[in-house]
Amino acid sequence: MIRVMLVDDHPVVREGLRGMLEAEADLTVVGEAGSGDEAVALDRVAEPDVVLMDLRMPGLDGVGATRRILREQPGRRIVVLTTYETDADILRAVEAGASGYLLKDASRAELANAIRAAARGETVLAPSVAGKLVNRVRNPEPQPLSAREVEVLRLVAKGGTNADIGRALHISEATVKTHLLRVFGKLGVSDRTAAVTTAMSRNLLG
């Protein structure tokens, strides 16, 4: 039997989930919590194999509860079950250590199979969520330049050499080179000209 704990601040939702899951021969609900704090406390007693975790709840939310449970029980499998699928919500849950991210419109079969997969150690994601994560990996948000990196790049744009820039900013040439390497990495370029052109196209130099 796979032991499941339900975490949701709506009793009707928990009741519906319990009915769905206990209709499966290999799944049993060993506890219900209505908040993140309750979930952390109950997890210690119920010792579930898989936790179905709501994301947005009063007080400690699902992400915070996930972090705290995994801090105490690193092997616990936690699957977020929510109505929200914004990029920020998904990333927060995944970064907290969630084993999966499902939406509440999942069918009973999809939910049961996801719990079984999580119990086996697999990652389970709703198709729309998987698509968003793949898109974020392929198109990561650009890293912002620091104030000093912008200063260095402005002087490069004016034709300054590393020595000129070092004297103007009272730093060594080695430090100028370090700043430029970081700029190249953040902008995804390999030389000074491309760095200036890219920064200007993104309006980073003011």
PDB file of C-alpha atoms in Angstrom:
ATOM      1  CA  MET A   1       0.000   0.000   0.000  1.00  0.00           C
ATOM      2  CA  ILE A   2       1.150   3.529  -0.779  1.00  0.00           C
ATOM      3  CA  ARG A   3       0.489   5.818   2.185  1.00  0.00           C
ATOM      4  CA  VAL A   4      -0.788   9.275   1.158  1.00  0.00           C
ATOM      5  CA  MET A   5      -1.238  12.449   3.197  1.00  0.00           C
ATOM      6  CA  LEU A   6      -3.609  15.161   1.947  1.00  0.00           C
ATOM      7  CA  VAL A   7      -2.862  18.844   2.567  1.00  0.00           C
ATOM      8  CA  ASP A   8      -5.499  21.399   1.516  1.00  0.00           C
ATOM      9  CA  ASP A   9      -7.248  24.188   3.385  1.00  0.00           C
ATOM     10  CA  HIS A  10     -10.643  23.241   1.906  1.00  0.00           C
ATOM     11  CA  PRO A  11     -12.310  20.273   3.676  1.00  0.00           C
ATOM     12  CA  VAL A  12     -14.525  19.561   0.646  1.00  0.00           C
ATOM     13  CA  VAL A  13     -11.453  19.202  -1.561  1.00  0.00           C
ATOM     14  CA  ARG A  14      -9.806  16.823   0.916  1.00  0.00           C
ATOM     15  CA  GLU A  15     -12.999  14.764   1.132  1.00  0.00           C
ATOM     16  CA  GLY A  16     -13.162  14.489  -2.650  1.00  0.00           C
ATOM     17  CA  LEU A  17      -9.507  13.498  -2.897  1.00  0.00           C
ATOM     18  CA  ARG A  18      -9.884  10.882  -0.166  1.00  0.00           C
ATOM     19  CA  GLY A  19     -12.823   9.325  -2.004  1.00  0.00           C
ATOM     20  CA  MET A  20     -10.919   9.250  -5.285  1.00  0.00           C
ATOM     21  CA  LEU A  21      -7.754   7.748  -3.834  1.00  0.00           C
ATOM     22  CA  GLU A  22      -9.320   5.158  -1.559  1.00  0.00           C
ATOM     23  CA  ALA A  23     -11.163   3.748  -4.566  1.00  0.00           C
ATOM     24  CA  GLU A  24      -7.700   2.542  -5.672  1.00  0.00           C
ATOM     25  CA  ALA A  25      -6.676  -0.802  -4.210  1.00  0.00           C
ATOM     26  CA  ASP A  26      -3.045   0.177  -3.603  1.00  0.00           C
ATOM     27  CA  LEU A  27      -3.546   3.667  -2.135  1.00  0.00           C
ATOM     28  CA  THR A  28      -4.567   4.607   1.395  1.00  0.00           C
ATOM     29  CA  VAL A  29      -4.973   8.050   2.977  1.00  0.00           C
ATOM     30  CA  VAL A  30      -3.152   8.148   6.324  1.00  0.00           C
ATOM     31  CA  GLY A  31      -3.819  11.757   7.282  1.00  0.00           C
ATOM     32  CA  GLU A  32      -5.298  15.135   6.353  1.00  0.00           C
ATOM     33  CA  ALA A  33      -4.015  18.618   7.135  1.00  0.00           C
ATOM     34  CA  GLY A  34      -5.684  21.958   6.543  1.00  0.00           C
ATOM     35  CA  SER A  35      -2.580  24.161   6.644  1.00  0.00           C
ATOM     36  CA  GLY A  36       1.149  24.069   6.085  1.00  0.00           C
ATOM     37  CA  ASP A  37       1.875  24.049   9.808  1.00  0.00           C
ATOM     38  CA  GLU A  38      -0.531  21.153  10.363  1.00  0.00           C
ATOM     39  CA  ALA A  39       1.118  19.284   7.488  1.00  0.00           C
ATOM     40  CA  VAL A  40       4.582  19.571   9.031  1.00  0.00           C
ATOM     41  CA  ALA A  41       3.321  18.311  12.389  1.00  0.00           C
ATOM     42  CA  LEU A  42       1.197  15.513  10.926  1.00  0.00           C
ATOM     43  CA  ASP A  43       3.966  14.302   8.635  1.00  0.00           C
ATOM     44  CA  ARG A  44       6.034  13.309  11.671  1.00  0.00           C
ATOM     45  CA  VAL A  45       3.188  11.104  12.937  1.00  0.00           C
ATOM     46  CA  ALA A  46       1.578   9.780   9.758  1.00  0.00           C
ATOM     47  CA  GLU A  47       4.867   9.030   7.939  1.00  0.00           C
ATOM     48  CA  PRO A  48       3.304   9.010   4.452  1.00  0.00           C
ATOM     49  CA  ASP A  49       5.058   7.782   1.330  1.00  0.00           C
ATOM     50  CA  VAL A  50       3.609  10.648  -0.719  1.00  0.00           C
ATOM     51  CA  VAL A  51       2.200  14.031   0.326  1.00  0.00           C
ATOM     52  CA  LEU A  52      -0.351  15.779  -1.912  1.00  0.00           C
ATOM     53  CA  MET A  53       0.330  19.426  -1.118  1.00  0.00           C
ATOM     54  CA  ASP A  54      -1.894  22.413  -1.907  1.00  0.00           C
ATOM     55  CA  LEU A  55       0.120  25.465  -2.879  1.00  0.00           C
ATOM     56  CA  ARG A  56      -1.704  28.476  -1.472  1.00  0.00           C
ATOM     57  CA  MET A  57      -2.945  28.255   2.098  1.00  0.00           C
ATOM     58  CA  PRO A  58      -3.258  30.711   5.007  1.00  0.00           C
ATOM     59  CA  GLY A  59      -0.145  30.920   7.161  1.00  0.00           C
ATOM     60  CA  LEU A  60       2.621  28.590   6.047  1.00  0.00           C
ATOM     61  CA  ASP A  61       2.007  27.925   2.354  1.00  0.00           C
ATOM     62  CA  GLY A  62       2.679  24.744   0.400  1.00  0.00           C
ATOM     63  CA  VAL A  63       6.194  25.770  -0.614  1.00  0.00           C
ATOM     64  CA  GLY A  64       7.171  26.571   2.967  1.00  0.00           C
ATOM     65  CA  ALA A  65       5.663  23.319   4.236  1.00  0.00           C
ATOM     66  CA  THR A  66       7.473  21.377   1.516  1.00  0.00           C
ATOM     67  CA  ARG A  67      10.811  22.867   2.555  1.00  0.00           C
ATOM     68  CA  ARG A  68      10.243  22.115   6.242  1.00  0.00           C
ATOM     69  CA  ILE A  69       9.074  18.536   5.684  1.00  0.00           C
ATOM     70  CA  LEU A  70      12.007  17.767   3.393  1.00  0.00           C
ATOM     71  CA  ARG A  71      14.424  19.301   5.878  1.00  0.00           C
ATOM     72  CA  GLU A  72      13.245  16.725   8.428  1.00  0.00           C
ATOM     73  CA  GLN A  73      12.536  13.880   5.989  1.00  0.00           C
ATOM     74  CA  PRO A  74      14.737  14.296   2.869  1.00  0.00           C
ATOM     75  CA  GLY A  75      13.296  11.137   1.308  1.00  0.00           C
ATOM     76  CA  ARG A  76       9.665  12.239   1.495  1.00  0.00           C
ATOM     77  CA  ARG A  77       7.915  12.512  -1.876  1.00  0.00           C
ATOM     78  CA  ILE A  78       5.801  15.674  -2.126  1.00  0.00           C
ATOM     79  CA  VAL A  79       3.527  16.354  -5.084  1.00  0.00           C
ATOM     80  CA  VAL A  80       2.000  19.820  -5.384  1.00  0.00           C
ATOM     81  CA  LEU A  81      -1.682  19.710  -6.362  1.00  0.00           C
ATOM     82  CA  THR A  82      -3.024  23.161  -7.200  1.00  0.00           C
ATOM     83  CA  THR A  83      -5.167  25.242  -9.512  1.00  0.00           C
ATOM     84  CA  TYR A  84      -2.246  27.609 -10.214  1.00  0.00           C
ATOM     85  CA  GLU A  85       0.290  27.132 -12.990  1.00  0.00           C
ATOM     86  CA  THR A  86       2.190  30.413 -13.159  1.00  0.00           C
ATOM     87  CA  ASP A  87       5.928  30.208 -13.848  1.00  0.00           C
ATOM     88  CA  ALA A  88       6.743  31.683 -10.435  1.00  0.00           C
ATOM     89  CA  ASP A  89       4.593  29.155  -8.564  1.00  0.00           C
ATOM     90  CA  ILE A  90       6.050  26.221 -10.496  1.00  0.00           C
ATOM     91  CA  LEU A  91       9.652  27.314  -9.967  1.00  0.00           C
ATOM     92  CA  ARG A  92       9.146  27.959  -6.245  1.00  0.00           C
ATOM     93  CA  ALA A  93       7.690  24.472  -5.776  1.00  0.00           C
ATOM     94  CA  VAL A  94      10.396  22.727  -7.784  1.00  0.00           C
ATOM     95  CA  GLU A  95      13.175  24.676  -6.064  1.00  0.00           C
ATOM     96  CA  ALA A  96      11.676  23.735  -2.680  1.00  0.00           C
ATOM     97  CA  GLY A  97      12.148  20.077  -3.617  1.00  0.00           C
ATOM     98  CA  ALA A  98       8.678  18.995  -4.764  1.00  0.00           C
ATOM     99  CA  SER A  99       8.675  15.681  -6.640  1.00  0.00           C
ATOM    100  CA  GLY A 100       5.850  16.780  -8.892  1.00  0.00           C
ATOM    101  CA  TYR A 101       3.374  19.466  -9.847  1.00  0.00           C
ATOM    102  CA  LEU A 102      -0.177  18.567 -10.829  1.00  0.00           C
ATOM    103  CA  LEU A 103      -3.292  20.612 -11.485  1.00  0.00           C
ATOM    104  CA  LYS A 104      -6.610  19.996  -9.767  1.00  0.00           C
ATOM    105  CA  ASP A 105      -8.330  19.245 -13.065  1.00  0.00           C
ATOM    106  CA  ALA A 106      -6.425  15.923 -13.224  1.00  0.00           C
ATOM    107  CA  SER A 107      -8.581  12.803 -13.530  1.00  0.00           C
ATOM    108  CA  ARG A 108      -8.645  10.114 -10.849  1.00  0.00           C
ATOM    109  CA  ALA A 109      -6.494   7.847 -13.012  1.00  0.00           C
ATOM    110  CA  GLU A 110      -3.945  10.617 -13.678  1.00  0.00           C
ATOM    111  CA  LEU A 111      -3.763  11.466  -9.999  1.00  0.00           C
ATOM    112  CA  ALA A 112      -3.400   7.842  -8.890  1.00  0.00           C
ATOM    113  CA  ASN A 113      -0.725   7.128 -11.494  1.00  0.00           C
ATOM    114  CA  ALA A 114       1.164  10.270 -10.506  1.00  0.00           C
ATOM    115  CA  ILE A 115       1.172   9.182  -6.847  1.00  0.00           C
ATOM    116  CA  ARG A 116       2.473   5.745  -7.834  1.00  0.00           C
ATOM    117  CA  ALA A 117       5.189   7.324  -9.970  1.00  0.00           C
ATOM    118  CA  ALA A 118       6.216   9.697  -7.155  1.00  0.00           C
ATOM    119  CA  ALA A 119       6.364   6.767  -4.726  1.00  0.00           C
ATOM    120  CA  ARG A 120       8.780   5.057  -7.154  1.00  0.00           C
ATOM    121  CA  GLY A 121      11.004   8.121  -7.050  1.00  0.00           C
ATOM    122  CA  GLU A 122       9.946   9.587 -10.387  1.00  0.00           C
ATOM    123  CA  THR A 123       9.177  13.229 -11.132  1.00  0.00           C
ATOM    124  CA  VAL A 124       5.584  13.873 -12.171  1.00  0.00           C
ATOM    125  CA  LEU A 125       4.468  17.018 -13.969  1.00  0.00           C
ATOM    126  CA  ALA A 126       1.220  18.059 -15.608  1.00  0.00           C
ATOM    127  CA  PRO A 127       1.872  18.419 -19.381  1.00  0.00           C
ATOM    128  CA  SER A 128       1.291  22.191 -19.322  1.00  0.00           C
ATOM    129  CA  VAL A 129       3.666  22.539 -16.377  1.00  0.00           C
ATOM    130  CA  ALA A 130       6.361  20.455 -18.091  1.00  0.00           C
ATOM    131  CA  GLY A 131       6.033  22.693 -21.140  1.00  0.00           C
ATOM    132  CA  LYS A 132       6.536  25.827 -19.053  1.00  0.00           C
ATOM    133  CA  LEU A 133       9.642  24.395 -17.374  1.00  0.00           C
ATOM    134  CA  VAL A 134      11.166  23.343 -20.706  1.00  0.00           C
ATOM    135  CA  ASN A 135      10.520  26.837 -22.060  1.00  0.00           C
ATOM    136  CA  ARG A 136      12.224  28.406 -19.036  1.00  0.00           C
ATOM    137  CA  VAL A 137      15.284  26.203 -19.526  1.00  0.00           C
ATOM    138  CA  ARG A 138      15.468  27.003 -23.233  1.00  0.00           C
ATOM    139  CA  ASN A 139      14.820  30.713 -22.726  1.00  0.00           C
ATOM    140  CA  PRO A 140      16.250  31.666 -19.330  1.00  0.00           C
ATOM    141  CA  GLU A 141      15.649  35.166 -18.059  1.00  0.00           C
ATOM    142  CA  PRO A 142      18.747  37.332 -18.587  1.00  0.00           C
ATOM    143  CA  GLN A 143      20.827  38.038 -15.491  1.00  0.00           C
ATOM    144  CA  PRO A 144      20.971  41.736 -14.601  1.00  0.00           C
ATOM    145  CA  LEU A 145      24.298  43.549 -14.759  1.00  0.00           C
ATOM    146  CA  SER A 146      25.647  44.960 -11.511  1.00  0.00           C
ATOM    147  CA  ALA A 147      26.190  48.717 -11.177  1.00  0.00           C
ATOM    148  CA  ARG A 148      29.963  48.244 -11.498  1.00  0.00           C
ATOM    149  CA  GLU A 149      29.588  46.054 -14.590  1.00  0.00           C
ATOM    150  CA  VAL A 150      27.467  48.776 -16.209  1.00  0.00           C
ATOM    151  CA  GLU A 151      30.157  51.355 -15.363  1.00  0.00           C
ATOM    152  CA  VAL A 152      32.840  49.192 -16.969  1.00  0.00           C
ATOM    153  CA  LEU A 153      30.739  48.569 -20.069  1.00  0.00           C
ATOM    154  CA  ARG A 154      29.954  52.279 -20.479  1.00  0.00           C
ATOM    155  CA  LEU A 155      33.678  53.031 -20.540  1.00  0.00           C
ATOM    156  CA  VAL A 156      34.221  50.191 -23.043  1.00  0.00           C
ATOM    157  CA  ALA A 157      31.521  51.790 -25.223  1.00  0.00           C
ATOM    158  CA  LYS A 158      33.504  55.050 -25.113  1.00  0.00           C
ATOM    159  CA  GLY A 159      36.559  53.227 -26.441  1.00  0.00           C
ATOM    160  CA  GLY A 160      38.430  52.818 -23.187  1.00  0.00           C
ATOM    161  CA  THR A 161      41.091  50.117 -22.835  1.00  0.00           C
ATOM    162  CA  ASN A 162      41.291  47.929 -19.739  1.00  0.00           C
ATOM    163  CA  ALA A 163      44.071  50.173 -18.448  1.00  0.00           C
ATOM    164  CA  ASP A 164      41.982  53.312 -19.086  1.00  0.00           C
ATOM    165  CA  ILE A 165      38.973  51.799 -17.325  1.00  0.00           C
ATOM    166  CA  GLY A 166      41.088  50.674 -14.379  1.00  0.00           C
ATOM    167  CA  ARG A 167      42.485  54.176 -13.898  1.00  0.00           C
ATOM    168  CA  ALA A 168      39.045  55.804 -14.214  1.00  0.00           C
ATOM    169  CA  LEU A 169      37.446  53.460 -11.668  1.00  0.00           C
ATOM    170  CA  HIS A 170      40.532  53.083  -9.441  1.00  0.00           C
ATOM    171  CA  ILE A 171      40.666  49.298  -9.900  1.00  0.00           C
ATOM    172  CA  SER A 172      43.272  46.966 -11.351  1.00  0.00           C
ATOM    173  CA  GLU A 173      43.295  45.760 -14.963  1.00  0.00           C
ATOM    174  CA  ALA A 174      42.748  42.212 -13.667  1.00  0.00           C
ATOM    175  CA  THR A 175      39.571  43.367 -11.932  1.00  0.00           C
ATOM    176  CA  VAL A 176      38.390  45.054 -15.146  1.00  0.00           C
ATOM    177  CA  LYS A 177      38.939  41.771 -17.015  1.00  0.00           C
ATOM    178  CA  THR A 178      36.963  39.894 -14.350  1.00  0.00           C
ATOM    179  CA  HIS A 179      34.040  42.310 -14.676  1.00  0.00           C
ATOM    180  CA  LEU A 180      34.098  41.964 -18.457  1.00  0.00           C
ATOM    181  CA  LEU A 181      34.112  38.172 -18.300  1.00  0.00           C
ATOM    182  CA  ARG A 182      31.057  38.286 -16.068  1.00  0.00           C
ATOM    183  CA  VAL A 183      29.372  40.701 -18.473  1.00  0.00           C
ATOM    184  CA  PHE A 184      30.131  38.373 -21.404  1.00  0.00           C
ATOM    185  CA  GLY A 185      28.613  35.454 -19.518  1.00  0.00           C
ATOM    186  CA  LYS A 186      25.459  37.335 -18.535  1.00  0.00           C
ATOM    187  CA  LEU A 187      24.893  38.715 -22.026  1.00  0.00           C
ATOM    188  CA  GLY A 188      25.823  35.486 -23.814  1.00  0.00           C
ATOM    189  CA  VAL A 189      28.568  37.111 -25.923  1.00  0.00           C
ATOM    190  CA  SER A 190      32.279  36.513 -26.427  1.00  0.00           C
ATOM    191  CA  ASP A 191      33.832  39.930 -27.075  1.00  0.00           C
ATOM    192  CA  ARG A 192      33.707  43.586 -26.090  1.00  0.00           C
ATOM    193  CA  THR A 193      31.993  44.837 -29.243  1.00  0.00           C
ATOM    194  CA  ALA A 194      29.182  42.292 -28.955  1.00  0.00           C
ATOM    195  CA  ALA A 195      28.803  43.117 -25.272  1.00  0.00           C
ATOM    196  CA  VAL A 196      28.326  46.820 -25.983  1.00  0.00           C
ATOM    197  CA  THR A 197      25.969  46.170 -28.922  1.00  0.00           C
ATOM    198  CA  THR A 198      23.845  43.721 -26.911  1.00  0.00           C
ATOM    199  CA  ALA A 199      23.728  45.973 -23.840  1.00  0.00           C
ATOM    200  CA  MET A 200      22.655  48.945 -25.964  1.00  0.00           C
ATOM    201  CA  SER A 201      19.944  46.914 -27.700  1.00  0.00           C
ATOM    202  CA  ARG A 202      18.569  45.969 -24.265  1.00  0.00           C
ATOM    203  CA  ASN A 203      18.878  49.575 -23.053  1.00  0.00           C
ATOM    204  CA  LEU A 204      21.171  48.512 -20.199  1.00  0.00           C
ATOM    205  CA  LEU A 205      23.625  51.411 -20.427  1.00  0.00           C
ATOM    206  CA  GLY A 206      21.136  54.218 -19.875  1.00  0.00           C
TER     207      GLY A 206
END
